[in-house]
mmCIF file with all atom_site columns, C-alpha atoms and ligand atoms in Angstrom:
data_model
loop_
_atom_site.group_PDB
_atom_site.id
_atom_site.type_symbol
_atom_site.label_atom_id
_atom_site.label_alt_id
_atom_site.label_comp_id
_atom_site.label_asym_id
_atom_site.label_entity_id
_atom_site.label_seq_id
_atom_site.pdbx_PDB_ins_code
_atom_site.Cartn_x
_atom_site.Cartn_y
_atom_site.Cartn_z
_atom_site.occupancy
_atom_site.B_iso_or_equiv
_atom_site.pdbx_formal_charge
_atom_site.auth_seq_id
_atom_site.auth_comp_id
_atom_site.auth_asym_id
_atom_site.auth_atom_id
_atom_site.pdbx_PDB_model_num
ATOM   1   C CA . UNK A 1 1   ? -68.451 12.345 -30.253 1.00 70.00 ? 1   UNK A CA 1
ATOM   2   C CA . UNK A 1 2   ? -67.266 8.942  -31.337 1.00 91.00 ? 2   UNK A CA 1
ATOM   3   C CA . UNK A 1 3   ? -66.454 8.742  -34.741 1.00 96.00 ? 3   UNK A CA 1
ATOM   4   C CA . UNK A 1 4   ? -62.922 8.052  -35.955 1.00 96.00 ? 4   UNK A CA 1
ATOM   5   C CA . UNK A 1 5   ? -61.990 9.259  -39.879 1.00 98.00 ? 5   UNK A CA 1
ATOM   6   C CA . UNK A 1 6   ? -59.184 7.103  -41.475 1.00 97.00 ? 6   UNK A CA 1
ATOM   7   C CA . UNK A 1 7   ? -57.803 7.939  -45.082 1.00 97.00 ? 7   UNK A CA 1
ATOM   8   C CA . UNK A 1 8   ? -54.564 5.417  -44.918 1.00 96.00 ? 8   UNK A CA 1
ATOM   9   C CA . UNK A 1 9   ? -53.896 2.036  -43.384 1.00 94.00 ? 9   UNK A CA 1
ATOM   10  C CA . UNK A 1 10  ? -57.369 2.982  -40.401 1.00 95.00 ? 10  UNK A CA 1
ATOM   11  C CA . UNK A 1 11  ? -59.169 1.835  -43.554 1.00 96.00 ? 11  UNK A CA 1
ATOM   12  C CA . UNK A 1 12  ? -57.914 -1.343 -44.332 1.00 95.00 ? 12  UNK A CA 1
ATOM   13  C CA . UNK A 1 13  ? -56.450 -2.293 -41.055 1.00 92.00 ? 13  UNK A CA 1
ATOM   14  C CA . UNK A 1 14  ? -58.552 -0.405 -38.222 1.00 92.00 ? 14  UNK A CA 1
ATOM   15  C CA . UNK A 1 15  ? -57.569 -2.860 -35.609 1.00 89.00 ? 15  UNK A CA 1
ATOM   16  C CA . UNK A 1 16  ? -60.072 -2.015 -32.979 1.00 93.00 ? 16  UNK A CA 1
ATOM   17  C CA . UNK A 1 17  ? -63.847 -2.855 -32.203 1.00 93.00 ? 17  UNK A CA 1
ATOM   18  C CA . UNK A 1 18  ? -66.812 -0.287 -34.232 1.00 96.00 ? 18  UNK A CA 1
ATOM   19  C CA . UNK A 1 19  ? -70.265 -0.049 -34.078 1.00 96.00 ? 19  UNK A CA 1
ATOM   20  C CA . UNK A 1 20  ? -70.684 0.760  -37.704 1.00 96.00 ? 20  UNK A CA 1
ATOM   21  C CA . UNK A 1 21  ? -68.673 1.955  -40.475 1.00 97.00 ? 21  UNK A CA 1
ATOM   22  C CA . UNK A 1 22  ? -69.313 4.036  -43.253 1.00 97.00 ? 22  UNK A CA 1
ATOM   23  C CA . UNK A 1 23  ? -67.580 5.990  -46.514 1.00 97.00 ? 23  UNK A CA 1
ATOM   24  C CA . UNK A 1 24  ? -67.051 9.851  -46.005 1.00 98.00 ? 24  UNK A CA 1
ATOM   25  C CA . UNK A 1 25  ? -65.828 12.741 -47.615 1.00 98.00 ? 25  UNK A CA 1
ATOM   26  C CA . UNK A 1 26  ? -63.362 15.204 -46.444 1.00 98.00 ? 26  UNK A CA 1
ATOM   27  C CA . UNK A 1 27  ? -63.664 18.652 -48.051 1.00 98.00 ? 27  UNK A CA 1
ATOM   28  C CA . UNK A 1 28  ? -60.793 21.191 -48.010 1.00 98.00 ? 28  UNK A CA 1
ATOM   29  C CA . UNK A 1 29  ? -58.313 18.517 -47.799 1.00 98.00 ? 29  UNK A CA 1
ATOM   30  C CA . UNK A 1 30  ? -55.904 16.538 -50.348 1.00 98.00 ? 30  UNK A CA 1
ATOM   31  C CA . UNK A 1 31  ? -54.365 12.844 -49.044 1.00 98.00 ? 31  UNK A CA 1
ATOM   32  C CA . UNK A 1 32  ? -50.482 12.903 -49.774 1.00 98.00 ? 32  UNK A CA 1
ATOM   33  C CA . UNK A 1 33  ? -47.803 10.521 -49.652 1.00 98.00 ? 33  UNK A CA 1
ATOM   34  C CA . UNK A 1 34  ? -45.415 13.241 -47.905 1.00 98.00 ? 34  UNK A CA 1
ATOM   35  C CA . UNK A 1 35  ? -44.895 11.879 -44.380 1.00 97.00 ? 35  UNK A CA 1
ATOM   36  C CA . UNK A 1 36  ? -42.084 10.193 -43.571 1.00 97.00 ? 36  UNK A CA 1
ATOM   37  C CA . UNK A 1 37  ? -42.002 6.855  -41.951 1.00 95.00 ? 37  UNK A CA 1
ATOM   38  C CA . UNK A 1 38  ? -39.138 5.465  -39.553 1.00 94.00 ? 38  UNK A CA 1
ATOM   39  C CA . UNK A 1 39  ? -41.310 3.474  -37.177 1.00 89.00 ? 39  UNK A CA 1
ATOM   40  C CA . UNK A 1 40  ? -43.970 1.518  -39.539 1.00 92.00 ? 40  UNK A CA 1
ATOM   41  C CA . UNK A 1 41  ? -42.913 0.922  -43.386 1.00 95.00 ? 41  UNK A CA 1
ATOM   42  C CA . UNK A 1 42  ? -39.139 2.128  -43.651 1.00 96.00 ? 42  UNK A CA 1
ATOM   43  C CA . UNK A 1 43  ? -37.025 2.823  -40.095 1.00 96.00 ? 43  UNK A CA 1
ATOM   44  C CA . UNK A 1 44  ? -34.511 5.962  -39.231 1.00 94.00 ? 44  UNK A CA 1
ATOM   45  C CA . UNK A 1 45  ? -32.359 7.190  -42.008 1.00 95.00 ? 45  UNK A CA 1
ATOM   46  C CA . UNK A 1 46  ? -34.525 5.318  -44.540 1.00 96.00 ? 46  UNK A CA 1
ATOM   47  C CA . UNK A 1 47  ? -38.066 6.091  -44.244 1.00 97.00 ? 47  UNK A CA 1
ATOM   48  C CA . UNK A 1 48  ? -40.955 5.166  -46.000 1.00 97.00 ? 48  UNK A CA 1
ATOM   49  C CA . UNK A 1 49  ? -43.599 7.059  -47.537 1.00 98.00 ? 49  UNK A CA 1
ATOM   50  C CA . UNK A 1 50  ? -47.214 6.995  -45.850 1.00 97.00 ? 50  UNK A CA 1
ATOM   51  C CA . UNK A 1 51  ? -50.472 9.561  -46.223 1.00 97.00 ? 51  UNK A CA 1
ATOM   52  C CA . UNK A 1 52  ? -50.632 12.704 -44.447 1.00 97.00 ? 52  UNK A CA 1
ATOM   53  C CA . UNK A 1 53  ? -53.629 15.516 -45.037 1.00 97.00 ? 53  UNK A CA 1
ATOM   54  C CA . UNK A 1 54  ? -52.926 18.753 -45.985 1.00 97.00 ? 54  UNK A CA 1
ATOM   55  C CA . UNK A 1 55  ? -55.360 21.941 -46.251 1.00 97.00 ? 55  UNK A CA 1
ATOM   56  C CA . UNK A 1 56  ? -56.496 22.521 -50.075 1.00 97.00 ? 56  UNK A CA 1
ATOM   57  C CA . UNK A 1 57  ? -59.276 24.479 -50.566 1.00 97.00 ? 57  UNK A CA 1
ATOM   58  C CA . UNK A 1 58  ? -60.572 23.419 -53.641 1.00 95.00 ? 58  UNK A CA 1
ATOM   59  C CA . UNK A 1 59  ? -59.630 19.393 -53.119 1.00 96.00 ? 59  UNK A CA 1
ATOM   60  C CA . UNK A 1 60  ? -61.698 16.427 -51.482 1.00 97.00 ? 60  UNK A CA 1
ATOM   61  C CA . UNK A 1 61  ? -61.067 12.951 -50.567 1.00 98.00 ? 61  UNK A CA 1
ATOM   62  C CA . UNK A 1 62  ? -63.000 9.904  -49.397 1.00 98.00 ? 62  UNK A CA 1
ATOM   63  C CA . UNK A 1 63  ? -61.916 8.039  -46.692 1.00 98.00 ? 63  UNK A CA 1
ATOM   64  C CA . UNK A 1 64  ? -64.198 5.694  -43.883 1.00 98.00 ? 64  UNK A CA 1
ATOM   65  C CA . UNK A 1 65  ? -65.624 6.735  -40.757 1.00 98.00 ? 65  UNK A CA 1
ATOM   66  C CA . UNK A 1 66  ? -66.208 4.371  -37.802 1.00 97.00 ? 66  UNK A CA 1
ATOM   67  C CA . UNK A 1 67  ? -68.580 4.823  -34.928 1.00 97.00 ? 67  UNK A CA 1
ATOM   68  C CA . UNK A 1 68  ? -67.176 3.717  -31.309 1.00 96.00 ? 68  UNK A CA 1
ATOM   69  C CA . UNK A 1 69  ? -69.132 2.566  -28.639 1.00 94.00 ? 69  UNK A CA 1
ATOM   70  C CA . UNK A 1 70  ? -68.497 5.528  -25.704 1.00 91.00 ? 70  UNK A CA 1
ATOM   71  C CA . UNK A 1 71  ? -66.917 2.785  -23.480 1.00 91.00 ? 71  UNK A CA 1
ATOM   72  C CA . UNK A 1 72  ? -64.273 1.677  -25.858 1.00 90.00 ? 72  UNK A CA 1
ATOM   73  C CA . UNK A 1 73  ? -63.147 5.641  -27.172 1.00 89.00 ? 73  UNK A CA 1
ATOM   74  C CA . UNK A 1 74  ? -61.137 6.568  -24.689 1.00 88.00 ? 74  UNK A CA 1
ATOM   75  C CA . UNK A 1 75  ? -58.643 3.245  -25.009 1.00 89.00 ? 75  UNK A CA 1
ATOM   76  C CA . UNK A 1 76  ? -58.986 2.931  -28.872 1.00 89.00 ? 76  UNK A CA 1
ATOM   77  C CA . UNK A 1 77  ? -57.936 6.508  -28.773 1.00 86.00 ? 77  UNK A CA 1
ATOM   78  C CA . UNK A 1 78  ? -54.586 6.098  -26.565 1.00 88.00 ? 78  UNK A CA 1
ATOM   79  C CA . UNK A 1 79  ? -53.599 3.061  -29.175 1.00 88.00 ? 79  UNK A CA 1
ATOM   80  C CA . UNK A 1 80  ? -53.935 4.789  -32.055 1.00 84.00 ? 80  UNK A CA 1
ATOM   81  C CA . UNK A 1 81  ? -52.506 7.439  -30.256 1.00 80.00 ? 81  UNK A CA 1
ATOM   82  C CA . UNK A 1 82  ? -49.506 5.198  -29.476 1.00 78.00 ? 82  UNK A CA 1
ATOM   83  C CA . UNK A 1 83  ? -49.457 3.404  -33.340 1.00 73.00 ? 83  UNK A CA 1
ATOM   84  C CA . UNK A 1 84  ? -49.153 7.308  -35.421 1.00 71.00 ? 84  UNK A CA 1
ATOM   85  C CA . UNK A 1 85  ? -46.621 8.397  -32.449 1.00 75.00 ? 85  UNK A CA 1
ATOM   86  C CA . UNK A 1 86  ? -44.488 9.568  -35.296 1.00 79.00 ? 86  UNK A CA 1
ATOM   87  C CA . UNK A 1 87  ? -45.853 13.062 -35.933 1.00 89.00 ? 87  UNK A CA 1
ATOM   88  C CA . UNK A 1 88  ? -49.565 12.930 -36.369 1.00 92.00 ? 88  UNK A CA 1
ATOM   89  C CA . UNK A 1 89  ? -51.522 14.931 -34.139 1.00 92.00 ? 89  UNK A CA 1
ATOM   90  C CA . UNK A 1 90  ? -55.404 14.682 -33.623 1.00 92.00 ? 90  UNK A CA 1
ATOM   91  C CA . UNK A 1 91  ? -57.609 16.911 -35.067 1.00 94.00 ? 91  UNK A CA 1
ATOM   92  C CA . UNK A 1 92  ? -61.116 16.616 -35.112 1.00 95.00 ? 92  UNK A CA 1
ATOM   93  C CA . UNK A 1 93  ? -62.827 17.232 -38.797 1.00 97.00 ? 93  UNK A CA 1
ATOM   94  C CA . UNK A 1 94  ? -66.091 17.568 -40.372 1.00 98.00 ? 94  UNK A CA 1
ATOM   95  C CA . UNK A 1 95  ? -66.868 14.732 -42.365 1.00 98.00 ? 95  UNK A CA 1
ATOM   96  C CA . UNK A 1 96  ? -70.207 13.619 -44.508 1.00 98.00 ? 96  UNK A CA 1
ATOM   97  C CA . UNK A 1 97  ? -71.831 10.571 -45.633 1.00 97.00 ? 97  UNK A CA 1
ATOM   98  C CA . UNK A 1 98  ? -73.516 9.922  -49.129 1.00 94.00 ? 98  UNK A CA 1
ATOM   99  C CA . UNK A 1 99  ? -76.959 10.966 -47.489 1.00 94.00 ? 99  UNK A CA 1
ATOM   100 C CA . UNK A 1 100 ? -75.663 14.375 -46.709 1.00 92.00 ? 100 UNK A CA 1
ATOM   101 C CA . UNK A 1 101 ? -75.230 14.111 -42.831 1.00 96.00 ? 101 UNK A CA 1
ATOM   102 C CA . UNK A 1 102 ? -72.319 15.288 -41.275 1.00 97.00 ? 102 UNK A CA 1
ATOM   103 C CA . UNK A 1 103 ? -70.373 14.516 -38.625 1.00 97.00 ? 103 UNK A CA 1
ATOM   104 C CA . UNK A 1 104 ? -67.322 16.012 -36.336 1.00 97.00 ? 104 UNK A CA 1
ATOM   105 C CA . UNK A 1 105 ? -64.886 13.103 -36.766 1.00 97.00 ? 105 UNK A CA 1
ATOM   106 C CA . UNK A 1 106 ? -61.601 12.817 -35.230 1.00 95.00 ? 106 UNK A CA 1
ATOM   107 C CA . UNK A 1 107 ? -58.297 12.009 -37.473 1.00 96.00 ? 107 UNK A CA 1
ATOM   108 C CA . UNK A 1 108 ? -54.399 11.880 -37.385 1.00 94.00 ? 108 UNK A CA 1
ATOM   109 C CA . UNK A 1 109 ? -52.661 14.350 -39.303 1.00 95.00 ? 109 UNK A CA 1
ATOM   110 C CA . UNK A 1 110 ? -48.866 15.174 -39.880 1.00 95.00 ? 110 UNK A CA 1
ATOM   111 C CA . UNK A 1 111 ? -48.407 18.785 -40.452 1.00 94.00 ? 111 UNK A CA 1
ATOM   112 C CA . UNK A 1 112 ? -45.715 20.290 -42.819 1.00 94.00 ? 112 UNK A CA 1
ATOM   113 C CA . UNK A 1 113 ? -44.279 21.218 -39.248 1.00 94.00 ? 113 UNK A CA 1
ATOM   114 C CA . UNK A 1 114 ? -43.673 17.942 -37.900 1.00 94.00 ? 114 UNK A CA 1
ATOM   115 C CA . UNK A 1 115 ? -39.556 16.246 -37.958 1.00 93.00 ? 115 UNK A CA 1
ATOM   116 C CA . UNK A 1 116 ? -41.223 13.370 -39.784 1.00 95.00 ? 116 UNK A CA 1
ATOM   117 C CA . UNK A 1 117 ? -42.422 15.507 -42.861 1.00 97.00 ? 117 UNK A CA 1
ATOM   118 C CA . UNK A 1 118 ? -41.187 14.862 -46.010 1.00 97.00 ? 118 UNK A CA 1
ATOM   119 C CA . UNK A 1 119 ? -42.355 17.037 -48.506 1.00 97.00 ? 119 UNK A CA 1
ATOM   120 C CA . UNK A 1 120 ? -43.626 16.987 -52.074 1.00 97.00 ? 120 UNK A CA 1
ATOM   121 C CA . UNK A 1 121 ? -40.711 14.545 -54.852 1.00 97.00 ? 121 UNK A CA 1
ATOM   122 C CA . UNK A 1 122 ? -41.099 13.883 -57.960 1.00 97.00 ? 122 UNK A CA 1
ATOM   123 C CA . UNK A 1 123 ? -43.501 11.064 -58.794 1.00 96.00 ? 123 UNK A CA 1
ATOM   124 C CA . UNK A 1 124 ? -40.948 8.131  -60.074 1.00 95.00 ? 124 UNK A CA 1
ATOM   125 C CA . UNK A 1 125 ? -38.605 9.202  -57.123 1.00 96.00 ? 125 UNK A CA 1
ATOM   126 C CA . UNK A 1 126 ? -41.578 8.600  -54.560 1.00 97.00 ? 126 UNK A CA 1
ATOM   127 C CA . UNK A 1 127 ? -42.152 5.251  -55.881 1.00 97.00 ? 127 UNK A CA 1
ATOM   128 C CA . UNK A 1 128 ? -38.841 4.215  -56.253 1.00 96.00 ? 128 UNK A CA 1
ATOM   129 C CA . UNK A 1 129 ? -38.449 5.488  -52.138 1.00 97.00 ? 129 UNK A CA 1
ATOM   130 C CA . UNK A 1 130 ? -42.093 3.247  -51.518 1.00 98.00 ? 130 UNK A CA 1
ATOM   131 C CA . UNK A 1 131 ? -40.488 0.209  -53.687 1.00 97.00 ? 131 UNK A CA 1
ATOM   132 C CA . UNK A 1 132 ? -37.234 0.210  -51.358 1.00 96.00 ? 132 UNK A CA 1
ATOM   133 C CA . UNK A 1 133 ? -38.619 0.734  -48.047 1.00 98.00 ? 133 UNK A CA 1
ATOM   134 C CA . UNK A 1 134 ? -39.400 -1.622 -45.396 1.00 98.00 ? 134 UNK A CA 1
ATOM   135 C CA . UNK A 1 135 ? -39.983 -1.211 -41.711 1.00 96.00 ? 135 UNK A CA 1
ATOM   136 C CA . UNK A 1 136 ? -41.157 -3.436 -38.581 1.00 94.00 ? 136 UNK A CA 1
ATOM   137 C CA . UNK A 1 137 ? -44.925 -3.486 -39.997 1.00 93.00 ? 137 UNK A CA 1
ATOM   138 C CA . UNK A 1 138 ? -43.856 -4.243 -43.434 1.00 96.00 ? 138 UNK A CA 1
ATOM   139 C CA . UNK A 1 139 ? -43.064 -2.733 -46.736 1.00 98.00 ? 139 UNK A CA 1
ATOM   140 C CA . UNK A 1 140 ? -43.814 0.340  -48.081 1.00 98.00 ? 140 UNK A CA 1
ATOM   141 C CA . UNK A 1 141 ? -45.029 -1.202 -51.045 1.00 97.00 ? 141 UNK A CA 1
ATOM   142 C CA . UNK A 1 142 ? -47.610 -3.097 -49.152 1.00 97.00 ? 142 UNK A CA 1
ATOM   143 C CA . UNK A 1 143 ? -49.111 -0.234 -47.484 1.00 97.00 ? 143 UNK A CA 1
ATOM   144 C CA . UNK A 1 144 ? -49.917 1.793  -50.825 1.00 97.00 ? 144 UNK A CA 1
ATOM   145 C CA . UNK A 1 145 ? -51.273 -1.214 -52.548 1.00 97.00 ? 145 UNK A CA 1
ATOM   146 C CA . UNK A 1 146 ? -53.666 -2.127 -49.561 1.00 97.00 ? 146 UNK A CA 1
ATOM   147 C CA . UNK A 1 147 ? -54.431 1.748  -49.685 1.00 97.00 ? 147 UNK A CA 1
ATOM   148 C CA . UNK A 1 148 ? -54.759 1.622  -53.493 1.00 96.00 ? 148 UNK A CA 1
ATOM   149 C CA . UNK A 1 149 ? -56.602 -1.541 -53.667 1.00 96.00 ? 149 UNK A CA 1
ATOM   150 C CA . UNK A 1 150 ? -59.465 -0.742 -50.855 1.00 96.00 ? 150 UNK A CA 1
ATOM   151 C CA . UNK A 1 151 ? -60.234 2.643  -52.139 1.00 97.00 ? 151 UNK A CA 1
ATOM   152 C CA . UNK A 1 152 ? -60.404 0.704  -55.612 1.00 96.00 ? 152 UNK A CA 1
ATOM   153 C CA . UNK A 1 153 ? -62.921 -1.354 -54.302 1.00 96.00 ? 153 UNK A CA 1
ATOM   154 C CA . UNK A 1 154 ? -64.892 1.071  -52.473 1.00 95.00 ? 154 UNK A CA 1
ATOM   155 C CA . UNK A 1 155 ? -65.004 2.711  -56.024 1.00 96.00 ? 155 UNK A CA 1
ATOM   156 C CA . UNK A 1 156 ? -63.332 6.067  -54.908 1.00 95.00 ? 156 UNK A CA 1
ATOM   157 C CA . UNK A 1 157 ? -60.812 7.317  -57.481 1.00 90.00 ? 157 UNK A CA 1
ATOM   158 C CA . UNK A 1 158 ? -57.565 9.503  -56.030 1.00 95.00 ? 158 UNK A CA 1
ATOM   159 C CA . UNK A 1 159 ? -55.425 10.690 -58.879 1.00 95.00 ? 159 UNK A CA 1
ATOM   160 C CA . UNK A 1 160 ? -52.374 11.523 -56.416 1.00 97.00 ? 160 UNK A CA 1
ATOM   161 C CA . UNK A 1 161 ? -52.580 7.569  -55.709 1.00 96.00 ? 161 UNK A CA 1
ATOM   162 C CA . UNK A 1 162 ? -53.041 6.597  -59.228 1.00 96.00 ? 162 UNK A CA 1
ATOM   163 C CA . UNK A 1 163 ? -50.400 8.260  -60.368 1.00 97.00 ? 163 UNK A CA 1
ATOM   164 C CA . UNK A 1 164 ? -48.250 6.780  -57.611 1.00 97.00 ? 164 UNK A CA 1
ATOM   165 C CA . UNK A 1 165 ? -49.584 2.980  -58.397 1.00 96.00 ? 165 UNK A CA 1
ATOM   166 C CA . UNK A 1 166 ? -48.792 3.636  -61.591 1.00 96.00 ? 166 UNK A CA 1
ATOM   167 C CA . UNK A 1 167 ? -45.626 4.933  -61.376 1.00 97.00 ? 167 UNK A CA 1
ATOM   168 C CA . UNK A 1 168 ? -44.907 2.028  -59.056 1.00 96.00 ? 168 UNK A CA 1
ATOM   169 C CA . UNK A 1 169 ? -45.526 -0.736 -62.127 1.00 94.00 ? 169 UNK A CA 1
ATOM   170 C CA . UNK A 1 170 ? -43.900 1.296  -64.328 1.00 93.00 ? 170 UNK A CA 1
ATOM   171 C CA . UNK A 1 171 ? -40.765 0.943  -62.253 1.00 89.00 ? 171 UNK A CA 1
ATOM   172 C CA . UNK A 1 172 ? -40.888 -2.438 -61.204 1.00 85.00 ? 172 UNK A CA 1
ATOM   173 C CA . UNK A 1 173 ? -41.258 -3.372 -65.332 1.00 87.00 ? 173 UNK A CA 1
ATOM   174 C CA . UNK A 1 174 ? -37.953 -1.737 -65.931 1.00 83.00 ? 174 UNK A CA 1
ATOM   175 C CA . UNK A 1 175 ? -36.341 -3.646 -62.531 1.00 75.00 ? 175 UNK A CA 1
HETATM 176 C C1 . BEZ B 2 .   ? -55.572 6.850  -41.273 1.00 91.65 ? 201 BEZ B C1 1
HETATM 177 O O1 . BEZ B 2 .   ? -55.785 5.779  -41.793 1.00 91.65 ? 201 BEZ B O1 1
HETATM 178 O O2 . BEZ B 2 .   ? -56.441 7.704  -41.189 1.00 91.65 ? 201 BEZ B O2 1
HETATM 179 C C2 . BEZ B 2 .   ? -54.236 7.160  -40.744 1.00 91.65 ? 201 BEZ B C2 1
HETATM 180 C C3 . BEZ B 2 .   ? -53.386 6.144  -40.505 1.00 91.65 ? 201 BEZ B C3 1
HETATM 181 C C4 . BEZ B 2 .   ? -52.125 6.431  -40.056 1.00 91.65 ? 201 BEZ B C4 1
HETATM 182 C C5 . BEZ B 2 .   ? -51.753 7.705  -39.812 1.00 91.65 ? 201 BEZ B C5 1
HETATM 183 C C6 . BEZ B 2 .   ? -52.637 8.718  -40.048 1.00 91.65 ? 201 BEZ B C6 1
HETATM 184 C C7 . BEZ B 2 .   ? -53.892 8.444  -40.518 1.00 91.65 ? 201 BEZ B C7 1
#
C-alpha cells in the first residue's frame, strides 16, 4: 500500500518524491476549513484556518493521490507525520480514479476530538480569521488561494471553498 490522498496544501505542495500522481474522489466525506492552525498559517492564541475531513454521508470531494515507491514510504510517512503534528491522525481511505479503480489510500485527518479543532463560523467571520492570520509557513490567505486556485485548475468545483474565496474578496473590497 503506497498511495498517499491529499485534499489541502499535499496537493499543491507535496514536498516529497512520487511515482505517479493522479485526481481522486473521496466519498462519504466533506473538506472543511474547521481545523485550527498554531504551527503552519496562524501560531498559538491566533490560529489560522486549514482543511480537515469530516464523515458526511451524502458529500464527496476530489483531492490527488500519489503513488510512493516502497523504499521511500516509510520516511515520507514520518515527515508528513512530523509537518500535520498538530492534530491530524492517519487514516487510511478508499479512494477512486476517473476509470473507476479504487484504491486504499492513506490521509491526515483532524477529528472534531482533537485540541486543535475549531468548529463550524459563520462564513465572513472565517474569512476575516483566514485574511488576519499568519504563521511560520505563511499566511492563511495564501494557503486557501493555492488550495482554491489548484482545484480550479484541476477543474474540480467545492462550494464550501467557493463560498470561502468569495467571501474572502468580498472582504478585502470593503478593507
Ligand atoms: C492534505 O493535503 O491532504 C493535508 C494537508 C495537511 C493536513 C492534512 C491534510
Amino acid at each position: 500500500m503506497t498511495w498517499i490522498f491529499g485534499y489541502g496544501s499535499i496537493i499543491w505542495k507535496p514536498d516529497f518524491d512520487y511515482l505517479e500522481k493522479k485526481p481522486a474522489l473521496l466519498r462519504g466525506f466533506k473538506r472543511r476549513f474547521w481545523q485550527g492552525s498554531t504551527d503552519h498559517r496562524g501560531v498559538p492564541g491566533s490560529p489560522g484556518r486549514v482543511v480537515t475531513l469530516l464523515p458526511e454521508p451524502r458529500e464527496q470531494l476530489w483531492g490527488m493521490a500519489f503513488r510512493l515507491a516502497p523504499e521511500v514510504y516509510e520516511p515520507v510517512l514520518a515527515a508528513l507525520d512530523y509537518r500535520e503534528k498538530n492534530g491530524y491522525e492517519r487514516h487510511f481511505l478508499q479512494v477512486e480514479f476517473d476509470d473507476g479503480r479504487s484504491v486504499s489510500a492513506l490521509t491526515y485527518m483532524a477529528t472534531a476530538e482533537n485540541p486543535h479543532f475549531l468548529g463550524a463560523a459563520p462564513v465572513d467571520e472565517m474569512a476575516l480569521q483566514i485574511l488576519r492570520s499568519v504563521g511560520p509557513s505563511g499566511s492563511n490567505l495564501e494557503y486557501l488561494e493555492r488550495l482554491y486556485q489548484a482545484l480550479s485548475e484541476l477543474g474540480f468545483e467545492d462550494a464550501h471553498l467557493s463560498e470561502l474565496w468569495s467571501s474572502v474578496e468580498r472582504v478585502r473590497s470593503r478593507q
